[in-house]
Short mmCIF file of C-alpha atoms and ligand atoms in Angstrom, two decimals:
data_model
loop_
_atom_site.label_atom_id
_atom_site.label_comp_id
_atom_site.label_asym_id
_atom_site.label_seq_id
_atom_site.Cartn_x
_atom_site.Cartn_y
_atom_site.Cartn_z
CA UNK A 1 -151.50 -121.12 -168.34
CA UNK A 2 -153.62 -117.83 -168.46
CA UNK A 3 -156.55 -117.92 -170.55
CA UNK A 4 -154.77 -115.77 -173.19
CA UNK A 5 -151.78 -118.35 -173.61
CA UNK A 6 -154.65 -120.91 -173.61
CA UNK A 7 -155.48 -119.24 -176.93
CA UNK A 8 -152.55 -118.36 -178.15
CA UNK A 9 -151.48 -121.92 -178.02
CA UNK A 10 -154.57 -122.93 -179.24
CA UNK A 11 -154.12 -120.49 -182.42
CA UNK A 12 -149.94 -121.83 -182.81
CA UNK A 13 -151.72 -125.55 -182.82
CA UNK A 14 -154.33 -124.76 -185.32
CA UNK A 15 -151.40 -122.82 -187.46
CA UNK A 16 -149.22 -125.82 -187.28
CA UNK A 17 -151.51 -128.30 -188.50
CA UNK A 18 -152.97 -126.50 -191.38
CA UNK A 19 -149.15 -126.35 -192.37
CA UNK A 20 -148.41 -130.04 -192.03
CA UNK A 21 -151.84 -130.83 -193.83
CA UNK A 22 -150.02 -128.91 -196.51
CA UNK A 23 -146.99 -130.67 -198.56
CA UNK A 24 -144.93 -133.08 -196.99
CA UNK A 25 -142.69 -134.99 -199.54
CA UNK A 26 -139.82 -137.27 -199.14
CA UNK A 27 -136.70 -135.47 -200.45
CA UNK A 28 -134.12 -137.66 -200.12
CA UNK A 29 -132.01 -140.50 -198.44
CA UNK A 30 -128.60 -139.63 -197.09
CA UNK A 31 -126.40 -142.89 -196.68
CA UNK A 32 -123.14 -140.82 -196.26
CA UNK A 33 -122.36 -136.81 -196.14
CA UNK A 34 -121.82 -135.86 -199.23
CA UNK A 35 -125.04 -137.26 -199.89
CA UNK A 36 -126.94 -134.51 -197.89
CA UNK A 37 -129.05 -132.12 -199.24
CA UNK A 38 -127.91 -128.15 -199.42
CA UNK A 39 -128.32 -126.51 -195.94
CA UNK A 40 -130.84 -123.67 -197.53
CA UNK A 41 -133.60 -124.41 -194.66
CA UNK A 42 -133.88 -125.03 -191.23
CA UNK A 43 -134.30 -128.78 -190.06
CA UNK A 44 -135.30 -130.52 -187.39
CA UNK A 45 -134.30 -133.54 -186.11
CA UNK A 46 -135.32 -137.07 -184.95
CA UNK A 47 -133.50 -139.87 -183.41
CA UNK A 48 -134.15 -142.42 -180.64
CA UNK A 49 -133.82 -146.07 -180.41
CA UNK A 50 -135.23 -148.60 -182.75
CA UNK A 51 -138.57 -149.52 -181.97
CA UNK A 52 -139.12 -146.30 -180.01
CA UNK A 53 -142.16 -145.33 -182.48
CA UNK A 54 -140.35 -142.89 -184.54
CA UNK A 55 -142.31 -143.51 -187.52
CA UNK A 56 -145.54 -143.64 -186.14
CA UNK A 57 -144.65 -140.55 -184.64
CA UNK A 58 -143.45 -138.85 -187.87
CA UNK A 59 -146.55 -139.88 -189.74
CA UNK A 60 -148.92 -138.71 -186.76
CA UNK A 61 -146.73 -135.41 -186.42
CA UNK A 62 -147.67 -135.06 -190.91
CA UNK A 63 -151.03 -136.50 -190.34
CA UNK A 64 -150.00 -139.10 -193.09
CA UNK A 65 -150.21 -142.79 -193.07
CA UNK A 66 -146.89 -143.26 -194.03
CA UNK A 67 -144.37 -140.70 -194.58
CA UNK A 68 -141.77 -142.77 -192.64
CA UNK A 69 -141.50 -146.20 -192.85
CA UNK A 70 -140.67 -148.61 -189.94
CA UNK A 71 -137.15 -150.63 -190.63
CA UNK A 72 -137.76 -153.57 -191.90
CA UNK A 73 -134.57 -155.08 -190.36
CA UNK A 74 -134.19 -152.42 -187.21
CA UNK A 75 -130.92 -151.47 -187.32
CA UNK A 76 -130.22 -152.08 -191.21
CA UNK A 77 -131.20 -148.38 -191.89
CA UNK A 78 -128.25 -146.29 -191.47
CA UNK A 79 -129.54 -143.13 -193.58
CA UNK A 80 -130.84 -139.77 -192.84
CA UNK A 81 -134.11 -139.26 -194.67
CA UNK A 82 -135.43 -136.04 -195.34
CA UNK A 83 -138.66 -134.96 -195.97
CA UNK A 84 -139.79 -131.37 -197.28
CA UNK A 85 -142.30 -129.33 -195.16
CA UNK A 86 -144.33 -126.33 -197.01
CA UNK A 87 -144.10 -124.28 -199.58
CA UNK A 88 -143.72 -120.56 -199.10
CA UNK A 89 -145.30 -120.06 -202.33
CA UNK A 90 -147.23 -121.92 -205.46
CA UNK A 91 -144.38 -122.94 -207.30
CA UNK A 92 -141.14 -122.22 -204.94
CA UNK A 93 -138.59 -124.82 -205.44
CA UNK A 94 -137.95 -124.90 -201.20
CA UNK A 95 -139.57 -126.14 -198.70
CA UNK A 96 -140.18 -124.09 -195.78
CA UNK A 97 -138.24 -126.29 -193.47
CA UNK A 98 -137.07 -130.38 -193.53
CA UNK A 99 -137.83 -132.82 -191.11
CA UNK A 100 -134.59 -135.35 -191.09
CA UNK A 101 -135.79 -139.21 -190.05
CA UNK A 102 -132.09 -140.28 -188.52
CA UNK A 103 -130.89 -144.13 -188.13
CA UNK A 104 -132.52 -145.85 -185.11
CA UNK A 105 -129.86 -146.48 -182.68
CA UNK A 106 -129.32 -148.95 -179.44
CA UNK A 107 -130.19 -152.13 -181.58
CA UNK A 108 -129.39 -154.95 -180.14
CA UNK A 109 -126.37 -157.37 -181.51
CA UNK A 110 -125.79 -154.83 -184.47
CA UNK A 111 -122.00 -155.57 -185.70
CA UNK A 112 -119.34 -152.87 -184.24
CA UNK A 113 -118.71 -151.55 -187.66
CA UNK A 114 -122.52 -150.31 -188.06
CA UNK A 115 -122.76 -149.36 -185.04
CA UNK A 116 -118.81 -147.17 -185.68
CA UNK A 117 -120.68 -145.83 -189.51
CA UNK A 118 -123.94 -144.52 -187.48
CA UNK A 119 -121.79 -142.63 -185.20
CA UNK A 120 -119.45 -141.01 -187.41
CA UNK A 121 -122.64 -140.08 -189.56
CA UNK A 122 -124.57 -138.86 -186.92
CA UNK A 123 -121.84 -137.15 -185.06
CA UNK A 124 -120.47 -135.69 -188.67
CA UNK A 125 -124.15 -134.32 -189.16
CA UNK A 126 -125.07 -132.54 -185.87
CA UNK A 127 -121.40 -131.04 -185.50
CA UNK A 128 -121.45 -129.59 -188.94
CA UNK A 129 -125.00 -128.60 -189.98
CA UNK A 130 -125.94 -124.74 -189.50
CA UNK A 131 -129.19 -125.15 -190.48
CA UNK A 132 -130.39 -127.61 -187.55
CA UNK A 133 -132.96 -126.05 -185.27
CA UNK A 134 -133.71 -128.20 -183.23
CA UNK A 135 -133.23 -132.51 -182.83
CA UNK A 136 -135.65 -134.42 -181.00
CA UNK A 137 -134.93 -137.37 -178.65
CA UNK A 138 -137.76 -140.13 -178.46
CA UNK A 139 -137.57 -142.05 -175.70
CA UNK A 140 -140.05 -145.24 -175.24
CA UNK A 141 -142.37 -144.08 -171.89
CA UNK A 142 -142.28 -147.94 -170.99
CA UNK A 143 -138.66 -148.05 -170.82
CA UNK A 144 -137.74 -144.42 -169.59
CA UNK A 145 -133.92 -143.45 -170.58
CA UNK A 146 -131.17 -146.34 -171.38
CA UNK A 147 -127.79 -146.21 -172.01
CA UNK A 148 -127.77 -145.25 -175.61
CA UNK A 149 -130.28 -142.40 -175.13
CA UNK A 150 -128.12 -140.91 -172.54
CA UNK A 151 -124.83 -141.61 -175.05
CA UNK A 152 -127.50 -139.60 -177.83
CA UNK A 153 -127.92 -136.76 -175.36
CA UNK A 154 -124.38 -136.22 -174.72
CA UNK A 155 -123.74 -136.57 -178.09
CA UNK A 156 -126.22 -133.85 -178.82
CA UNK A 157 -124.39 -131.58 -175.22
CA UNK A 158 -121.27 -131.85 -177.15
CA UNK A 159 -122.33 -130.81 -180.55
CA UNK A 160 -124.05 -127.68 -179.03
CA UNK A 161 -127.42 -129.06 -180.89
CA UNK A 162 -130.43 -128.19 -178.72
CA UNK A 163 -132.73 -131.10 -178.42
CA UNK A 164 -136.69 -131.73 -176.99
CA UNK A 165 -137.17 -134.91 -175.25
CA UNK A 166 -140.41 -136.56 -176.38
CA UNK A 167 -141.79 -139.94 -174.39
CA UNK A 168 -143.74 -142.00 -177.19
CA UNK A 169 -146.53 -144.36 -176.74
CA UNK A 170 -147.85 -142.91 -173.42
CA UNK A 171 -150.96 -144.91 -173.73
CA UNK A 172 -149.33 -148.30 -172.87
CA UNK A 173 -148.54 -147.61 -169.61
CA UNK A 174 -151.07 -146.29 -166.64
CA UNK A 175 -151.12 -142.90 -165.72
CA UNK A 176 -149.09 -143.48 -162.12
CA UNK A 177 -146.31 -144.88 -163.92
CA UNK A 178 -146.12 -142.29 -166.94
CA UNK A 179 -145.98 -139.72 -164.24
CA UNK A 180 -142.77 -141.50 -162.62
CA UNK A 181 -141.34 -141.88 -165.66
CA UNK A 182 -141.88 -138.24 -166.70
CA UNK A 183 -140.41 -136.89 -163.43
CA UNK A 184 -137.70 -139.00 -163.48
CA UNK A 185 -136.69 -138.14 -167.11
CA UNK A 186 -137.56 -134.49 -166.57
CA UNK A 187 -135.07 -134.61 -163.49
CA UNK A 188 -132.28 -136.25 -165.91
CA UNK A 189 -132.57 -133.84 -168.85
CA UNK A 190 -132.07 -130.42 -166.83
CA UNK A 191 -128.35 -132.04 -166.23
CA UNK A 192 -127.77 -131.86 -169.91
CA UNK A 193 -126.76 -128.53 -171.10
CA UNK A 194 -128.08 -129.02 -174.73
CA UNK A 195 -132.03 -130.30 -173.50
CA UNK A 196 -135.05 -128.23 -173.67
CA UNK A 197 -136.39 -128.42 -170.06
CA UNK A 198 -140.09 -129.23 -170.85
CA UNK A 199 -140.61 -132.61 -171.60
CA UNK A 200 -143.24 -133.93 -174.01
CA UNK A 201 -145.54 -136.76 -173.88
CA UNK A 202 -147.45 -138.35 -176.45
CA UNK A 203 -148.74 -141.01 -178.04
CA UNK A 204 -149.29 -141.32 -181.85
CA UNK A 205 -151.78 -144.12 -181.76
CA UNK A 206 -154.45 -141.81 -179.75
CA UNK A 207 -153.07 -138.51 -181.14
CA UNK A 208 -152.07 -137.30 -177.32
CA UNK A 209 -149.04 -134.28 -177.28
CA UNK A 210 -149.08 -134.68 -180.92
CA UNK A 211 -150.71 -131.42 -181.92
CA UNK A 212 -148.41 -129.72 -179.03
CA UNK A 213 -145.62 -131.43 -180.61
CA UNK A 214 -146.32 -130.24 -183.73
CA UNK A 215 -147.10 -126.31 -182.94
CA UNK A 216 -143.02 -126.52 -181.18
CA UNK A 217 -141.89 -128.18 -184.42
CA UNK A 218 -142.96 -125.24 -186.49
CA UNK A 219 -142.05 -122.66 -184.10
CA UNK A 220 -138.62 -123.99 -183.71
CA UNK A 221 -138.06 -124.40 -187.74
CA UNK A 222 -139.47 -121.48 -188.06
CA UNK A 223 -139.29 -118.67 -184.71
CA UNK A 224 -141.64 -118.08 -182.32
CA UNK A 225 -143.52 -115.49 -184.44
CA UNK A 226 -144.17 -117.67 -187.50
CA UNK A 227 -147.98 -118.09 -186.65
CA UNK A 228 -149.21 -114.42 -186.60
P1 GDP B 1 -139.54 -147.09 -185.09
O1 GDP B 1 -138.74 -148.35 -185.29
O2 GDP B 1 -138.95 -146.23 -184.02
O3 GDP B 1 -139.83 -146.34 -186.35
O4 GDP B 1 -140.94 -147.56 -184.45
P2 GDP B 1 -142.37 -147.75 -185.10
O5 GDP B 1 -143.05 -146.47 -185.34
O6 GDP B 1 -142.29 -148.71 -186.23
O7 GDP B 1 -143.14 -148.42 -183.85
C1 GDP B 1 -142.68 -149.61 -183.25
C2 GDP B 1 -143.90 -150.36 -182.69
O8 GDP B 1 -144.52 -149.59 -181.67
C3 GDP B 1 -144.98 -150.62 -183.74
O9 GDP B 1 -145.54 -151.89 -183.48
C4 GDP B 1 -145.99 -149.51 -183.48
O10 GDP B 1 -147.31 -149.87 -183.84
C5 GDP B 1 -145.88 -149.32 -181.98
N1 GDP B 1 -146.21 -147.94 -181.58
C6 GDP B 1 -145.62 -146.80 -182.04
N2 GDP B 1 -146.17 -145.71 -181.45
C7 GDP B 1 -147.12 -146.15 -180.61
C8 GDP B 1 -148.04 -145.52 -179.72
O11 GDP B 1 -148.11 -144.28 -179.56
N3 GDP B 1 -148.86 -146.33 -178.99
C9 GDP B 1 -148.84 -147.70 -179.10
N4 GDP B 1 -149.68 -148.40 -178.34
N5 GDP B 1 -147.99 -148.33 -179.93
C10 GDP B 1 -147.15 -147.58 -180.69
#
């Protein structure tokens, strides 16, 4: 990076987390389609298996104890929850963009008729929504990619839905290994068509690749020119 982009990211960081220091709220929960929210604003996306760290990543990403709570029961949740991001102005009824908290998958023992509702709701959802920018994958850096993340991704391929690949909870494993793990997943994702080909790494209990995270959040909601 030259010293300019240096700054430049340094600037989109700073941006992005005076805006997520701003209103977050909890919109709604989506148990079926109909159920979802009018696609006026762009939303962005994130899935991964249960247990990943997907809430602890949400509420590090809003800077909030806790936006998103962990499942009680992992794999009992089978709702998208959306949360509102901004206001563009005192007193604007929308949001400036949505995150979208989306069913834990990969659960272990879950009956085949969850695991047949998460699908069609998940499929049904990134085929048809217009307003997604951008969905992003967690995967656990301990465990690299499994089956179901690799199901997620082609899922994702298929749907034409561009995705970011984010390892969570980097600071469990030592730095030789998280660099395997990162060049073996970086390898995997530039076969799918639908991945973003950097690769993120962070870890929301010491705040690592969250403000990074967060600065690419905003800029895809909304465009790369959002912060100047
Ligand atoms: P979810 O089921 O995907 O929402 O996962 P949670 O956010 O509830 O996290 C699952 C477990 O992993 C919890 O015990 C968290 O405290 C832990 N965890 C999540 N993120 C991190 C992290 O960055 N570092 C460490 N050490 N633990 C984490």
């Amino acid at each position: 990076m030259t010293v300019q982009d240096e700054s430049e990211q340094t600037a989109r960081e700073e941006a992005a987390g005076k805006l997520f220091s701003g209103p977050v709220d909890f919109l709604l929960s989506a148990p079926q389609l109909q159920f979802l929210p009018d696609p006026v604003v762009p939303e962005i996306a994130f899935c991964g298996r249960s247990n990943v760290g997907k809430s602890s990543l949400l509420n590090a990403l809003t800077g909030r104890r806790a936006i998103a709570r962990a499942s009680v029961t992992p794999g009992r949740t089978q709702e998208l929850n959306f949360f509102d991001v901004g206001r563009p102005e005192e007193g604007d009824p929308l949001p400036l963009f949505r995150l979208v908290d989306m069913p834990g998958y990969g659960f272990a023992k879950a009956p085949v008729k969850v695991v047949g509702r998460w699908k069609t709701l998940v499929k049904s959802y990134l085929r048809g929504r217009a307003v997604l920018a951008r969905t992003l994958v967690l995967v656990d850096s301990r465990h690299g990619l499994k089956h179901t993340d690799r199901e997620m991704m082609t899922m994702l391929d298929e749907a034409a839905a561009s995705y970011r690949v984010v390892l969570t909870k980097t600071d469990k494993i030592k730095a030789s290994e998280l660099e395997a793990v990162a060049n073996r997943t970086a390898d995997e994702i530039r076969k799918h068509v639908a991945a973003y080909p950097e690769l993120h790494l962070t870890s929301a209990e010491k705040g690592m690749g969250i403000a990074a995270l967060r600065a690419a959040v905003v800029s895809d909601a909304l465009g790369e020119g959002w912060a100047g």
